[in-house]
Structures are given as C-alpha cells and as structure tokens.
Amino acid sequence: MRKTTRLLLFIPLCFTVLVAWFAWSAYHAAPTLAAENLRGAGLSISAAIEQLMIADPSFRSLARYTTPDIAYFALIDRQGVIRFHTYQGLIGQPFSGDVRYMLSNGISEQRERLGTGEEAYLLRTTVHARHNEYLLTLALHTYRADQVIRRANTGVTIVAALTIALWGLTLLTLGMFRREERHHREMNRREELARLGEMGALMAHEIRNPLAGIKGFAQLVETDDDIEQARKHAEKIVAQSLRMEALVNDLLAFARDDQGERQTAELSEVIQECVVLVGIEAAAQNVTIKVDAPVPLRAHVVADRIVQLLLNLMKNALQAMPDGGVLTIGLRQKSTTAHISVKDSGSGIAPEHLRHIFEPFWTSKAQGTGLGLALCRKVAEEHGGGLSVKSSLGAGSEFIVTLPVVK
Amino acid sequence: MKRNLLIFMCVVLCLWHRPASAFWGSDSTDAASGLDVAAGFDVNTITSIAGTVTSLPERKGQEQHTVMVVATNQGAVTVVLGPWWHWEKQSFSISKNREIAITGSLAQGKDGAMYLFAQRLENPESGETLTLRSDSGKPLWSRNGSGNRNGGGPHGGMGSRPGAGFRGGTRGGIR
C-alpha cells in the first residue's frame, strides 16, 4: 500500500476511533447521569414533603406543594391506608401492597410505565412525622432528566453521520487518487513507448551513417588493386567501427543500472584525477585549468562513475573552447550538498538548445552521440544528486553537479 | 472500490441495528408523545385544570382520537377526548378562546408536552358538564369495560402485582 493511501486511511481511522470513544463514553454515561438526577430530585422532594408533614400534621399543606417534575405522590401509613394523595379522591382508600415490607425495605427506585403510557421514575421511601412512619410513593416525570440521554443519542447520531460522511469522502478521494495514478501510469507508458520509438529511430540513424561508410569503403577495398589505397580504405573502416563502438559503449553506460560498489571518496582528489586526465588535451588547445577546492569534502560514491561524469563535462568544456580559454573547476559545500562546478569561457549554449541538452541522442555536434550529458545527469541522480546548467551566449557555460556529502 | 463501499455500508448497517417499529408506533401509542392515546388513564395522576381553549377538538393519528389544546397557567395542555366517533356524538359545546375546566389524568409525553386524558369537562360560564369516564377512569364509550383497558382504581395493584387492574394492574392502581 502506498504512503498516500496509508495516510488517507490512517487519519480518518484515528478520527473514527477518537470520536467513537467520545460518543460511546457520553452515550454510556447518559443513563447513569439521568438516574442520578432523578434520584437527587426524588430525595430533595422527599425531604421537602417530610418537612411539610412535620410542620402540618393534617397534611393539608401538602396539597399545595407541587413542582413541574412531580407526576403524583402518596403517603401510606403502617396500616396500609392512604393518608395523602395528590388526587384527593384516593385519600382514605386502602393500599393493597405490603406496606410493612416496603417500609422495612428502605429506599427503592425504579422506572415504571403509568396507565397513561408515560414512563415515570417511582421512588418509595420512608418518611417520619410525629413518631409515625409513612411510606412515601413519589412518581416523577422523566422528561427533563432524560434530556442528557436524548442529547447523547443525538450526539451519537450526528457523530455517526459525520463519520460515515468522512469515510465516504475518504473512499471517494482514494478512488480519485487511484484513478489519477492509473491515468498517470498510462501516460507514462505512452510517453515511454513514444520515446522508445524516437530512440530507435535515432539509433538506427546513428548506426546507419557509419555502417554506410563501412560498406562503401569495404566495396572499394574489394575492387581496389592498389594495396596502399586499400589500406587507407581499411583505416576509414576502422575509424567508422570505432565510432560505432563508442556509440554502443555510451548506450550501454546510459542503460546500465548497476552502480557498482560505493566508497567514501575525497571529491577534491577525484577532481584532480580528472584534471590530470584532460591536462594534455587542454594544453594542446591552449586552455588554462583552474581548480578552486578550498575545503576537503567527502561523498559516498562510485568513484569511476563520478570520474566519468566529470571527464564528460570537462571534455565538453574543452570542445566549447577550440581557441583556448579558462576551465574553472570549483568545489563548495552548501548545507549537506557538495557543489562541483565545471565552468568554461567558451561561446555558451543557445537558449533554445539549453532545454534539450540533457535529452538522450540530442546533440549539436557533428560527431556526438548525444548521450554524454544525459549519462552525466543519470550518474548524478543515481548518487542522490543532480546536474544543472547555467549558460549565456558569449560568456560560457557552467555545469553544476550536486552530491550529498558525508560528514 | 465499489466492493469496499458495499462492505463498509453492510458493517454500518449491522452495527446500527435497531428494533423494527412502524412509524406510527406500536399498539395505540401515539408516535409524538409515546402515550397510549386510545386506552391510557391513570387514577394516580388525576388532576383538574382550567384554561382557555386555543385549539378546537380535531381528529388525530392512526387511532383517530380527539384532541384539543387548552392554555393554562402552567402552559399548554393537550386534552385527549377519546375516539372521534364518540366525540362526534357529544353535544358539549366548545368554542375557541372560551374558558373551560377539565378533570383527567395528566401525563407528560416524550415530546415534553403535557397531555390530559379527559374524565370530565365543564363549561364554567354555562355550568354545562360532560363526563367521558367514570370516577375510576373507565371510558364511557366502552361497553361493560370491554375494550377499556383502563379499569381498576385505587386497589388496582401494586408494582409487585403485575397483571392486575388498569392495563394489567401496575399501570392503573396506586403504586
């Protein structure tokens, strides 16, 4: 699973777990909270009723006592006679329950459905007035206390809806990502095929030219009686063969994926090695080489490949200065990256050519394979770095190789 | 992608199962109030109210019961007057914005509103009265108590005696 997909699933998953836990805890606590509220209200009302009973032994004042939460309440004496009821028609009526058992039972509470269908909270407790014991039956409306349960239910519903919406969006986004990815892969595949066709055509062209030369000179050798002349033709055949060999070697180097064994190398030493290798050619062209590498920098590289890269750049620079000039090789550290610059004082690269110079088989030279700079960039990227160019006509070009340094 | 979405929806549906119920509720329970509008009554909650009629009697719900709204000092009370077919036969005159006194069983619905299952109506101006239920709460529209599940009375059972009295005892008698 790709990183984006994992991230896209992980974030909603965390959110879902967090929100589900929050909703569940609120939902789980709501009935307990409602029960506590009802018990608190019931006990407060019981205490108030008991006070009124003590203050008024005739219980008449109880008829005026009311709160919005009370559905009804009744007082039953030990003989099972209803001494007070909020519905006065029931006062004096016998109570059919086991009052003595209920009195000895202390406080009892439960939710019960009344005859109207309403679910009420029923509290039975013992109250005292002037040395007499009464059973208080108190029924409370549960609507207000159940508000917390309703809120919790609404919360759970909203949270569930939001979570479903979130997951819907996540799956939709994932689907879009995957579709985009498929589209991208298809585009890449088509581009690769197009590039392959283009490269095939270019290679055929590159091979056909020397091959035509070889064929022509071989036909001449076949028919020529003059051995000296035939030798000259054979030399041409060898030259064309070498050109083809160079093309094939560059192609192989470009296509090669194996990077060899990496070692920590001193970059200034690698530069010096390259300078020595191009020194004679530079002197022959009257080019002065300046090396500006003030600090030692080390990188984890395949030294041969970096030498190949720098040599390519330096040879290109020399070719850009046929009438002499200055080739400056710089080495600097910027943050965690080494910057190796190869700067010439040649004629520079035309702006319209700049964007093509790293493309395989693109060349402005008559004899080039067009793989040199593409190979250089590939090598730099294989090492976790890059290759860029700055150039202006008449002022020369500067190629900058970046490589991660080793501390 | 579609398969994942279907699996996810199935999981949600499995986790979110609830007991099936018709949208109008079960039995004679009113969906909005959760009260038994056809047969509900409880002697314990009998009370009297007085107020102004704000809404004239009208048919309502699956049970075709009759309701009107009365504004009292304690707020609006929905008065349940029994089945519409019975109410239609009554000659008791009710006018909007006129005073009325009603005795009946008071209950609070799950919608938070107060409902009064009317037992007796009185017009304070004319002195006209209409009795819809007996003192014990037995509806007059039911013959010999058949169809009346609100019978019983103060002896209608304790919480420890399920099955006796009003709607099975525990719902009508003194608890």
Coordinates of C-alpha atoms in Angstrom, one line a residue:
Chain A
M1 CA 0.0 0.0 0.0
R2 CA 1.4 3.4 -1.0
K3 CA 2.2 6.0 1.6
T4 CA -0.6 8.4 0.5
T5 CA -3.1 5.6 0.7
R6 CA -1.9 4.6 4.2
L7 CA -2.1 8.3 5.3
L8 CA -5.5 8.8 3.7
L9 CA -6.8 5.7 5.7
F10 CA -4.9 6.4 8.9
I11 CA -6.2 9.9 9.5
P12 CA -9.9 9.0 9.3
L13 CA -9.3 5.8 11.2
C14 CA -7.7 7.8 14.1
F15 CA -10.6 10.3 13.9
T16 CA -13.2 7.5 13.9
V17 CA -11.6 5.8 16.9
L18 CA -11.4 9.0 18.8
V19 CA -14.9 10.2 18.0
A20 CA -16.4 6.7 18.6
W21 CA -14.7 6.5 22.0
F22 CA -16.0 10.0 22.9
A23 CA -19.5 9.3 21.7
W24 CA -19.6 5.9 23.4
S25 CA -18.5 7.3 26.7
A26 CA -21.1 10.0 26.5
Y27 CA -23.8 7.6 25.5
H28 CA -22.8 5.1 28.2
A29 CA -22.7 7.7 30.9
A30 CA -26.0 9.4 30.0
P31 CA -28.5 6.9 31.6
T32 CA -26.4 6.9 34.8
L33 CA -26.4 10.6 34.9
A34 CA -30.2 10.8 34.3
A35 CA -30.8 8.3 37.1
E36 CA -28.6 10.3 39.4
N37 CA -30.5 13.5 38.5
L38 CA -33.8 11.7 39.2
R39 CA -32.6 10.2 42.5
G40 CA -31.3 13.7 43.6
A41 CA -34.7 15.3 42.7
G42 CA -36.6 12.5 44.3
L43 CA -34.7 12.7 47.6
S44 CA -34.9 16.5 47.7
I45 CA -38.7 16.4 47.2
S46 CA -39.0 13.6 49.8
A47 CA -37.1 15.8 52.3
A48 CA -39.4 18.8 51.5
I49 CA -42.5 16.6 51.9
E50 CA -41.2 15.3 55.2
Q51 CA -40.7 18.9 56.4
L52 CA -44.2 19.8 55.4
M53 CA -45.5 16.8 57.2
I54 CA -43.8 17.8 60.4
A55 CA -44.9 21.4 60.1
D56 CA -48.5 20.4 59.3
P57 CA -49.7 17.1 60.8
S58 CA -53.0 17.4 59.0
F59 CA -51.1 17.1 55.7
R60 CA -53.4 19.7 54.1
S61 CA -50.4 21.9 53.1
L62 CA -49.1 19.0 51.0
A63 CA -51.9 19.6 48.6
R64 CA -50.3 23.0 47.7
Y65 CA -46.9 21.5 47.3
T66 CA -46.1 20.9 43.6
T67 CA -43.2 21.1 41.3
P68 CA -43.2 20.5 37.5
D69 CA -41.4 17.2 37.9
I70 CA -44.0 15.5 40.2
A71 CA -46.4 13.2 38.5
Y72 CA -48.0 12.3 41.8
F73 CA -47.1 11.3 45.4
A74 CA -48.9 9.5 48.1
L75 CA -48.4 8.8 51.9
I76 CA -49.4 5.4 53.3
D77 CA -49.5 4.6 56.9
R78 CA -48.4 1.3 58.5
Q79 CA -52.0 0.1 58.4
G80 CA -52.0 0.4 54.6
V81 CA -54.3 3.4 54.5
I82 CA -53.6 6.2 52.0
R83 CA -53.3 9.2 54.3
F84 CA -52.4 11.6 51.5
H85 CA -52.5 11.6 47.7
T86 CA -52.2 14.3 45.1
Y87 CA -55.5 13.1 43.8
Q88 CA -57.7 13.6 46.8
G89 CA -60.2 11.0 45.7
L90 CA -57.8 8.3 46.8
I91 CA -57.3 9.6 50.3
G92 CA -58.6 7.2 52.9
Q93 CA -58.6 4.3 50.4
P94 CA -56.7 1.1 51.4
F95 CA -53.4 0.4 49.8
S96 CA -53.2 -3.2 48.6
G97 CA -49.4 -3.5 48.7
D98 CA -47.3 -4.9 51.6
V99 CA -46.6 -1.6 53.4
R100 CA -44.7 -3.1 56.3
Y101 CA -42.4 -4.9 53.9
M102 CA -41.9 -1.7 51.8
L103 CA -41.2 0.3 55.0
S104 CA -38.6 -2.1 56.1
N105 CA -37.1 -2.2 52.7
G106 CA -35.8 1.4 52.9
I107 CA -35.5 3.3 49.7
S108 CA -36.4 1.7 46.4
E109 CA -36.5 3.2 43.0
Q110 CA -37.4 2.1 39.5
R111 CA -38.8 3.3 36.2
E112 CA -42.4 2.3 35.6
R113 CA -44.9 2.8 32.9
L114 CA -48.0 4.6 34.2
G115 CA -51.5 3.8 33.0
T116 CA -51.2 6.7 30.6
G117 CA -48.3 5.1 28.9
E118 CA -45.8 7.6 30.4
E119 CA -42.6 6.1 31.8
A120 CA -42.1 7.6 35.2
Y121 CA -39.5 7.4 37.9
L122 CA -41.0 5.8 41.0
L123 CA -39.3 6.3 44.4
R124 CA -40.5 4.6 47.6
T125 CA -39.0 5.7 50.8
T126 CA -39.9 6.0 54.5
V127 CA -40.8 9.4 56.0
H128 CA -41.5 10.3 59.6
A129 CA -43.8 12.8 61.2
R130 CA -44.5 13.0 64.9
H131 CA -43.3 9.5 65.8
N132 CA -45.3 8.0 62.9
E133 CA -43.8 6.2 59.9
Y134 CA -45.2 6.6 56.5
L135 CA -44.4 5.1 53.1
L136 CA -43.9 7.9 50.6
T137 CA -44.6 6.9 47.0
L138 CA -43.3 9.5 44.6
A139 CA -43.6 9.5 40.8
L140 CA -41.6 11.9 38.8
H141 CA -41.7 12.9 35.2
T142 CA -38.5 11.8 33.5
Y143 CA -38.6 14.1 30.5
R144 CA -36.2 16.7 32.0
A145 CA -33.8 14.2 33.5
D146 CA -33.8 12.2 30.2
Q147 CA -32.6 15.3 28.4
V148 CA -29.0 14.1 28.8
I149 CA -29.9 10.7 27.2
R150 CA -31.6 12.4 24.3
R151 CA -28.6 14.7 23.8
A152 CA -26.3 11.7 23.9
N153 CA -28.4 9.9 21.4
T154 CA -28.4 13.0 19.1
G155 CA -24.7 13.3 19.6
V156 CA -24.1 9.7 18.6
T157 CA -26.3 10.1 15.6
I158 CA -24.5 13.2 14.5
V159 CA -21.1 11.7 15.1
A160 CA -22.1 8.5 13.2
A161 CA -23.4 10.6 10.3
L162 CA -20.2 12.7 10.2
T163 CA -18.0 9.6 10.5
I164 CA -19.9 8.0 7.6
A165 CA -19.6 11.2 5.6
L166 CA -15.8 11.3 6.4
W167 CA -15.3 7.8 5.3
G168 CA -17.4 8.4 2.2
L169 CA -15.2 11.3 1.3
T170 CA -12.0 9.3 2.1
L171 CA -13.0 6.5 -0.1
L172 CA -14.0 8.9 -2.8
T173 CA -10.6 10.7 -2.5
L174 CA -8.9 7.3 -2.6
G175 CA -10.8 6.3 -5.7
M176 CA -9.8 9.6 -7.3
F177 CA -6.2 9.2 -6.3
R178 CA -6.1 5.7 -7.8
R179 CA -7.8 6.8 -10.9
E180 CA -5.3 9.6 -11.2
E181 CA -2.5 7.2 -10.6
R182 CA -3.7 4.8 -13.3
H183 CA -4.1 7.7 -15.7
H184 CA -0.5 8.9 -14.8
R185 CA 0.9 5.4 -15.3
E186 CA -0.9 5.1 -18.7
M187 CA 0.5 8.5 -19.7
N188 CA 4.0 7.4 -18.7
R189 CA 3.7 4.2 -20.6
R190 CA 2.7 6.0 -23.7
E191 CA 5.5 8.5 -23.3
E192 CA 7.9 5.7 -22.8
L193 CA 6.7 4.0 -25.9
A194 CA 7.0 7.2 -27.9
R195 CA 10.5 7.8 -26.5
L196 CA 11.4 4.3 -27.3
G197 CA 10.3 4.7 -30.9
E198 CA 12.1 8.0 -31.1
M199 CA 15.3 6.5 -29.6
G200 CA 15.1 3.5 -32.0
A201 CA 14.9 5.9 -35.0
L202 CA 17.8 8.0 -33.6
M203 CA 19.9 4.9 -33.0
A204 CA 19.1 3.5 -36.4
H205 CA 20.2 6.8 -37.9
E206 CA 23.4 6.9 -35.8
I207 CA 24.3 3.4 -36.8
R208 CA 23.3 3.7 -40.4
N209 CA 25.7 6.5 -41.1
P210 CA 29.0 4.7 -40.1
L211 CA 27.6 1.5 -41.5
A212 CA 27.1 3.1 -44.9
G213 CA 30.7 4.4 -44.7
I214 CA 32.0 0.9 -43.7
K215 CA 30.0 -0.7 -46.6
G216 CA 31.3 1.9 -49.1
F217 CA 34.9 1.6 -48.0
A218 CA 34.7 -2.2 -47.9
Q219 CA 33.4 -2.3 -51.5
L220 CA 36.3 -0.1 -52.5
V221 CA 38.7 -2.5 -50.8
E222 CA 37.1 -5.3 -52.6
T223 CA 37.7 -3.8 -56.0
D224 CA 40.9 -1.8 -55.5
D225 CA 44.1 -3.4 -56.7
D226 CA 46.3 -0.8 -55.1
I227 CA 47.3 -2.2 -51.7
E228 CA 48.2 1.2 -50.4
Q229 CA 44.9 2.6 -51.4
A230 CA 43.1 -0.4 -49.9
R231 CA 45.0 0.2 -46.6
K232 CA 43.7 3.8 -46.5
H233 CA 40.1 2.5 -47.1
A234 CA 40.6 -0.1 -44.3
E235 CA 41.7 2.7 -41.9
K236 CA 38.4 4.5 -42.7
I237 CA 36.5 1.3 -42.0
V238 CA 38.3 1.0 -38.6
A239 CA 37.5 4.7 -37.8
Q240 CA 33.8 4.2 -38.5
S241 CA 33.8 1.0 -36.5
L242 CA 35.4 2.8 -33.6
R243 CA 32.6 5.5 -33.9
M244 CA 30.0 2.8 -33.7
E245 CA 31.8 1.2 -30.8
A246 CA 31.8 4.5 -28.9
L247 CA 28.1 4.8 -29.6
V248 CA 27.4 1.4 -28.3
N249 CA 29.6 1.9 -25.2
D250 CA 27.8 5.2 -24.4
L251 CA 24.5 3.5 -24.9
L252 CA 25.5 0.6 -22.5
A253 CA 26.7 3.1 -20.0
F254 CA 23.5 5.0 -20.2
A255 CA 21.3 1.9 -19.9
R256 CA 23.3 0.4 -17.1
D257 CA 21.5 0.3 -13.8
D258 CA 24.1 -1.3 -11.6
Q259 CA 26.0 1.4 -9.7
G260 CA 29.0 -0.6 -8.5
E261 CA 30.4 -0.5 -5.0
R262 CA 30.2 2.8 -3.4
Q263 CA 33.0 4.1 -1.3
T264 CA 33.7 7.3 0.6
A265 CA 35.8 9.4 -1.7
E266 CA 37.6 12.7 -1.3
L267 CA 35.9 14.8 -4.1
S268 CA 38.9 17.2 -4.5
E269 CA 41.1 14.1 -5.3
V270 CA 38.5 12.9 -7.8
I271 CA 38.6 16.4 -9.4
Q272 CA 42.4 16.4 -9.5
E273 CA 42.4 12.9 -11.2
C274 CA 40.1 14.3 -13.9
V275 CA 42.2 17.4 -14.3
V276 CA 45.3 15.3 -14.9
L277 CA 43.4 13.2 -17.5
V278 CA 42.4 16.2 -19.6
G279 CA 45.5 18.2 -18.9
I280 CA 47.3 17.3 -22.1
E281 CA 44.3 17.9 -24.3
A282 CA 43.7 21.3 -22.5
A283 CA 47.3 22.3 -23.0
A284 CA 47.1 21.4 -26.7
Q285 CA 44.1 23.7 -27.0
N286 CA 45.7 26.5 -25.0
V287 CA 43.2 26.1 -22.2
T288 CA 44.2 27.0 -18.7
I289 CA 42.6 24.8 -15.9
K290 CA 41.9 26.4 -12.5
V291 CA 40.9 24.3 -9.6
D292 CA 39.1 26.1 -6.7
A293 CA 38.5 23.5 -4.0
P294 CA 39.4 25.2 -0.7
V295 CA 37.8 22.6 1.7
P296 CA 38.1 18.9 1.6
L297 CA 34.7 17.3 1.0
R298 CA 33.8 13.6 1.0
A299 CA 30.9 11.8 -0.7
H300 CA 29.7 8.2 -0.8
V301 CA 30.1 7.5 -4.5
V302 CA 31.2 5.0 -7.1
A303 CA 34.4 6.9 -7.9
D304 CA 34.7 5.6 -11.5
R305 CA 31.3 6.9 -12.4
I306 CA 32.0 10.3 -10.9
V307 CA 35.3 10.4 -12.8
Q308 CA 33.3 9.5 -16.0
L309 CA 30.8 12.3 -15.3
L310 CA 33.4 15.0 -14.6
L311 CA 35.5 13.9 -17.6
N312 CA 32.5 14.2 -19.9
L313 CA 31.8 17.7 -18.6
M314 CA 35.4 18.8 -18.9
K315 CA 35.8 17.4 -22.4
N316 CA 32.6 19.2 -23.4
A317 CA 34.0 22.4 -21.9
L318 CA 37.3 21.9 -23.8
Q319 CA 35.3 21.4 -27.0
A320 CA 33.5 24.7 -26.3
M321 CA 36.9 26.5 -26.2
P322 CA 38.6 25.5 -29.5
D323 CA 40.6 28.7 -29.5
G324 CA 41.7 28.5 -25.9
G325 CA 40.3 29.9 -22.6
V326 CA 39.9 29.1 -19.0
L327 CA 38.4 26.0 -17.5
T328 CA 37.4 26.5 -13.8
I329 CA 36.6 23.6 -11.6
G330 CA 35.0 24.6 -8.3
L331 CA 34.1 22.6 -5.2
R332 CA 31.9 24.1 -2.5
Q333 CA 29.6 22.9 0.3
K334 CA 26.1 24.2 0.6
S335 CA 24.2 22.7 3.5
T336 CA 24.6 19.0 3.2
T337 CA 25.4 19.0 -0.5
A338 CA 28.7 19.3 -2.4
H339 CA 28.5 21.6 -5.5
I340 CA 31.1 20.8 -8.2
S341 CA 31.1 23.4 -10.9
V342 CA 32.7 23.0 -14.3
K343 CA 32.9 26.4 -16.0
D344 CA 34.2 27.3 -19.4
S345 CA 34.8 30.6 -21.0
G346 CA 33.6 29.4 -24.4
S347 CA 30.8 30.7 -26.6
G348 CA 27.9 29.4 -24.4
I349 CA 24.9 27.5 -25.3
A350 CA 22.0 29.0 -27.3
P351 CA 18.9 29.3 -25.1
E352 CA 16.8 27.2 -27.5
H353 CA 19.3 24.4 -27.1
L354 CA 19.5 24.6 -23.3
R355 CA 16.3 22.7 -22.7
H356 CA 17.3 19.8 -24.9
I357 CA 20.9 19.2 -23.9
F358 CA 20.1 16.5 -21.3
E359 CA 17.8 14.6 -23.6
P360 CA 19.3 11.3 -24.9
F361 CA 20.6 11.4 -28.5
W362 CA 20.2 15.2 -28.7
T363 CA 23.4 16.8 -29.9
S364 CA 24.6 19.9 -31.5
K365 CA 27.9 18.4 -32.6
A366 CA 28.5 16.7 -35.9
Q367 CA 30.2 13.6 -34.4
G368 CA 28.5 13.4 -31.0
T369 CA 26.3 10.5 -29.9
G370 CA 24.0 12.8 -27.8
L371 CA 24.3 10.6 -24.8
G372 CA 27.1 12.3 -22.9
L373 CA 25.1 14.9 -20.9
A374 CA 22.1 12.5 -20.4
L375 CA 24.6 10.0 -19.0
C376 CA 26.1 12.7 -16.7
R377 CA 22.7 13.6 -15.3
K378 CA 21.8 9.9 -14.8
V379 CA 25.0 9.3 -12.9
A380 CA 24.5 12.3 -10.7
E381 CA 20.9 11.3 -9.9
E382 CA 21.9 7.7 -9.2
H383 CA 24.1 9.2 -6.4
G384 CA 21.2 11.2 -5.0
G385 CA 22.3 14.4 -6.5
G386 CA 21.7 16.3 -9.8
L387 CA 23.1 18.2 -12.7
S388 CA 22.1 21.7 -13.8
V389 CA 23.5 24.2 -16.2
K390 CA 23.8 28.0 -16.5
S391 CA 24.8 29.5 -19.7
S392 CA 24.8 32.7 -21.6
L393 CA 25.9 33.3 -25.2
G394 CA 29.5 34.7 -25.4
A395 CA 30.1 34.3 -21.6
G396 CA 30.5 30.5 -21.4
S397 CA 28.6 27.8 -19.6
E398 CA 28.7 26.4 -16.1
F399 CA 27.6 22.9 -15.2
I400 CA 26.9 22.2 -11.6
V401 CA 27.0 18.7 -10.1
T402 CA 25.4 18.3 -6.7
L403 CA 26.2 15.3 -4.5
P404 CA 25.3 14.6 -0.9
V405 CA 28.3 14.9 1.4
V406 CA 29.4 12.6 4.1
K407 CA 30.2 14.2 7.5
Chain B
M1 CA -13.7 0.4 -4.8
K2 CA -17.4 -0.4 -5.1
R3 CA -16.9 -3.6 -3.3
N4 CA -15.2 -1.8 -0.4
L5 CA -18.0 0.7 -0.2
L6 CA -20.6 -2.1 -0.1
I7 CA -18.7 -3.9 2.7
F8 CA -18.5 -0.7 4.7
M9 CA -22.2 0.0 4.3
C10 CA -23.0 -3.5 5.4
V11 CA -20.9 -3.1 8.5
V12 CA -22.5 0.2 9.4
L13 CA -26.0 -1.4 8.9
C14 CA -25.0 -4.4 11.1
L15 CA -23.7 -2.2 13.9
W16 CA -26.6 0.2 13.7
H17 CA -29.4 -2.2 14.0
R18 CA -32.5 -1.1 16.0
P19 CA -35.7 -2.9 16.8
A20 CA -38.1 -2.5 13.9
S21 CA -41.2 -0.4 14.5
A22 CA -43.8 1.2 12.4
F23 CA -43.5 5.0 12.1
W24 CA -46.8 5.5 14.0
G25 CA -45.5 3.4 16.9
S26 CA -46.9 0.2 18.3
D27 CA -50.4 -0.6 19.6
S28 CA -52.3 2.6 20.4
T29 CA -49.2 4.5 21.3
D30 CA -49.0 8.0 19.8
A31 CA -45.7 8.4 17.9
A32 CA -45.1 12.0 19.1
S33 CA -46.0 11.7 22.7
G34 CA -45.3 8.0 23.3
L35 CA -48.6 7.9 25.3
D36 CA -51.4 5.4 25.0
V37 CA -54.0 7.8 23.5
A38 CA -56.7 5.2 22.9
A39 CA -56.7 3.5 26.3
G40 CA -54.4 5.4 28.6
F41 CA -55.5 6.6 32.0
D42 CA -54.1 6.5 35.5
V43 CA -56.1 7.4 38.6
N44 CA -52.9 8.4 40.5
T45 CA -52.4 11.3 38.1
I46 CA -56.0 12.7 38.1
T47 CA -56.0 16.4 38.4
S48 CA -58.1 19.4 37.4
I49 CA -57.1 22.2 35.1
A50 CA -58.7 25.4 33.9
G51 CA -57.8 27.4 31.0
T52 CA -58.7 28.8 27.6
V53 CA -59.3 26.7 24.5
T54 CA -56.7 27.5 21.9
S55 CA -57.4 24.7 19.5
L56 CA -60.8 23.1 18.9
P57 CA -61.2 19.3 19.1
E58 CA -59.9 17.5 16.0
R59 CA -59.2 14.0 14.8
K60 CA -55.6 12.9 15.1
G61 CA -53.3 10.0 14.4
Q62 CA -53.8 6.4 13.5
E63 CA -56.2 5.9 16.4
Q64 CA -58.5 8.7 15.2
H65 CA -58.6 10.0 18.7
T66 CA -59.8 13.5 19.5
V67 CA -57.5 16.2 20.9
M68 CA -57.8 19.9 21.7
V69 CA -55.3 22.3 23.3
V70 CA -56.0 24.4 26.4
A71 CA -53.8 27.2 27.6
T72 CA -53.4 27.1 31.4
N73 CA -51.3 28.9 33.9
Q74 CA -48.8 26.1 33.7
G75 CA -48.6 26.2 30.0
A76 CA -50.4 24.5 27.1
V77 CA -52.1 21.1 27.8
T78 CA -53.2 18.8 25.0
V79 CA -56.5 17.3 26.1
V80 CA -57.3 13.8 24.8
L81 CA -61.1 13.4 24.5
G82 CA -61.4 9.8 23.4
P83 CA -62.2 8.3 20.0
W84 CA -63.5 10.7 17.3
W85 CA -66.6 8.6 16.7
H86 CA -67.6 9.0 20.3
W87 CA -66.8 12.7 20.4
E88 CA -68.9 13.4 17.3
K89 CA -72.0 12.2 19.2
Q90 CA -71.5 14.6 22.1
S91 CA -73.3 17.9 22.2
F92 CA -70.9 19.6 24.6
S93 CA -70.1 23.0 23.0
I94 CA -66.5 24.1 22.9
S95 CA -65.5 27.5 21.5
K96 CA -62.2 28.9 20.8
N97 CA -60.8 31.3 23.4
R98 CA -63.5 30.3 25.9
E99 CA -62.8 29.2 29.4
I100 CA -63.1 25.5 30.2
A101 CA -62.3 23.3 33.2
I102 CA -61.3 19.7 32.8
T103 CA -60.5 16.9 35.1
G104 CA -58.5 14.0 33.9
S105 CA -55.3 12.0 34.1
L106 CA -52.2 14.2 33.5
A107 CA -49.1 12.8 31.8
Q108 CA -46.0 14.2 30.2
G109 CA -45.2 12.9 26.7
K110 CA -41.8 12.0 25.4
D111 CA -42.1 15.2 23.4
G112 CA -42.1 17.2 26.7
A113 CA -45.7 18.3 26.2
M114 CA -48.4 17.9 28.9
Y115 CA -51.4 15.7 28.0
L116 CA -54.6 15.3 29.9
F117 CA -56.8 12.2 29.4
A118 CA -60.1 13.9 30.0
Q119 CA -62.5 12.5 32.5
R120 CA -64.9 15.3 32.9
L121 CA -65.3 18.7 31.1
E122 CA -67.1 21.7 32.5
N123 CA -68.1 25.0 30.9
P124 CA -67.7 27.5 33.8
E125 CA -70.0 30.0 32.2
S126 CA -72.9 27.8 31.4
G127 CA -72.3 25.2 34.0
E128 CA -72.6 22.5 31.3
T129 CA -70.7 19.3 32.0
L130 CA -69.7 16.3 30.0
T131 CA -68.4 13.1 31.6
L132 CA -66.2 10.9 29.4
R133 CA -65.0 8.5 32.0
S134 CA -66.2 7.1 35.3
D135 CA -64.6 8.1 38.6
S136 CA -62.4 5.0 38.3
G137 CA -61.4 6.2 34.8
K138 CA -63.5 3.7 32.9
P139 CA -64.3 5.2 29.5
L140 CA -68.0 5.6 28.7
W141 CA -67.5 4.7 25.1
S142 CA -66.6 1.1 26.0
R143 CA -69.4 -1.3 26.9
N144 CA -69.1 -3.3 30.1
G145 CA -65.5 -2.4 30.3
S146 CA -64.7 -4.4 27.1
G147 CA -62.1 -2.5 25.1
N148 CA -61.4 -0.5 28.2
R149 CA -58.1 -1.4 29.4
N150 CA -58.0 1.4 32.0
G151 CA -60.3 -0.1 34.6
G152 CA -59.3 -0.7 38.1
G153 CA -58.8 2.0 40.6
P154 CA -57.0 2.7 43.8
H155 CA -56.9 -1.1 44.5
G156 CA -55.6 -1.7 41.1
G157 CA -52.5 -3.4 42.1
M158 CA -49.0 -2.7 43.3
G159 CA -45.8 -2.7 41.4
S160 CA -45.4 -6.2 42.9
R161 CA -48.6 -7.4 41.3
P162 CA -48.2 -7.3 37.6
G163 CA -51.2 -8.3 35.6
A164 CA -54.0 -6.8 37.7
G165 CA -56.1 -3.7 37.5
F166 CA -55.6 -0.9 34.9
R167 CA -54.0 -2.2 31.8
G168 CA -52.6 -5.0 33.7
G169 CA -52.6 -3.7 37.2
T170 CA -49.3 -2.0 37.5
R171 CA -50.4 0.8 35.2
G172 CA -53.6 2.0 36.9
G173 CA -53.5 1.4 40.6
I174 CA -51.6 3.2 43.3
R175 CA -48.0 2.2 43.2

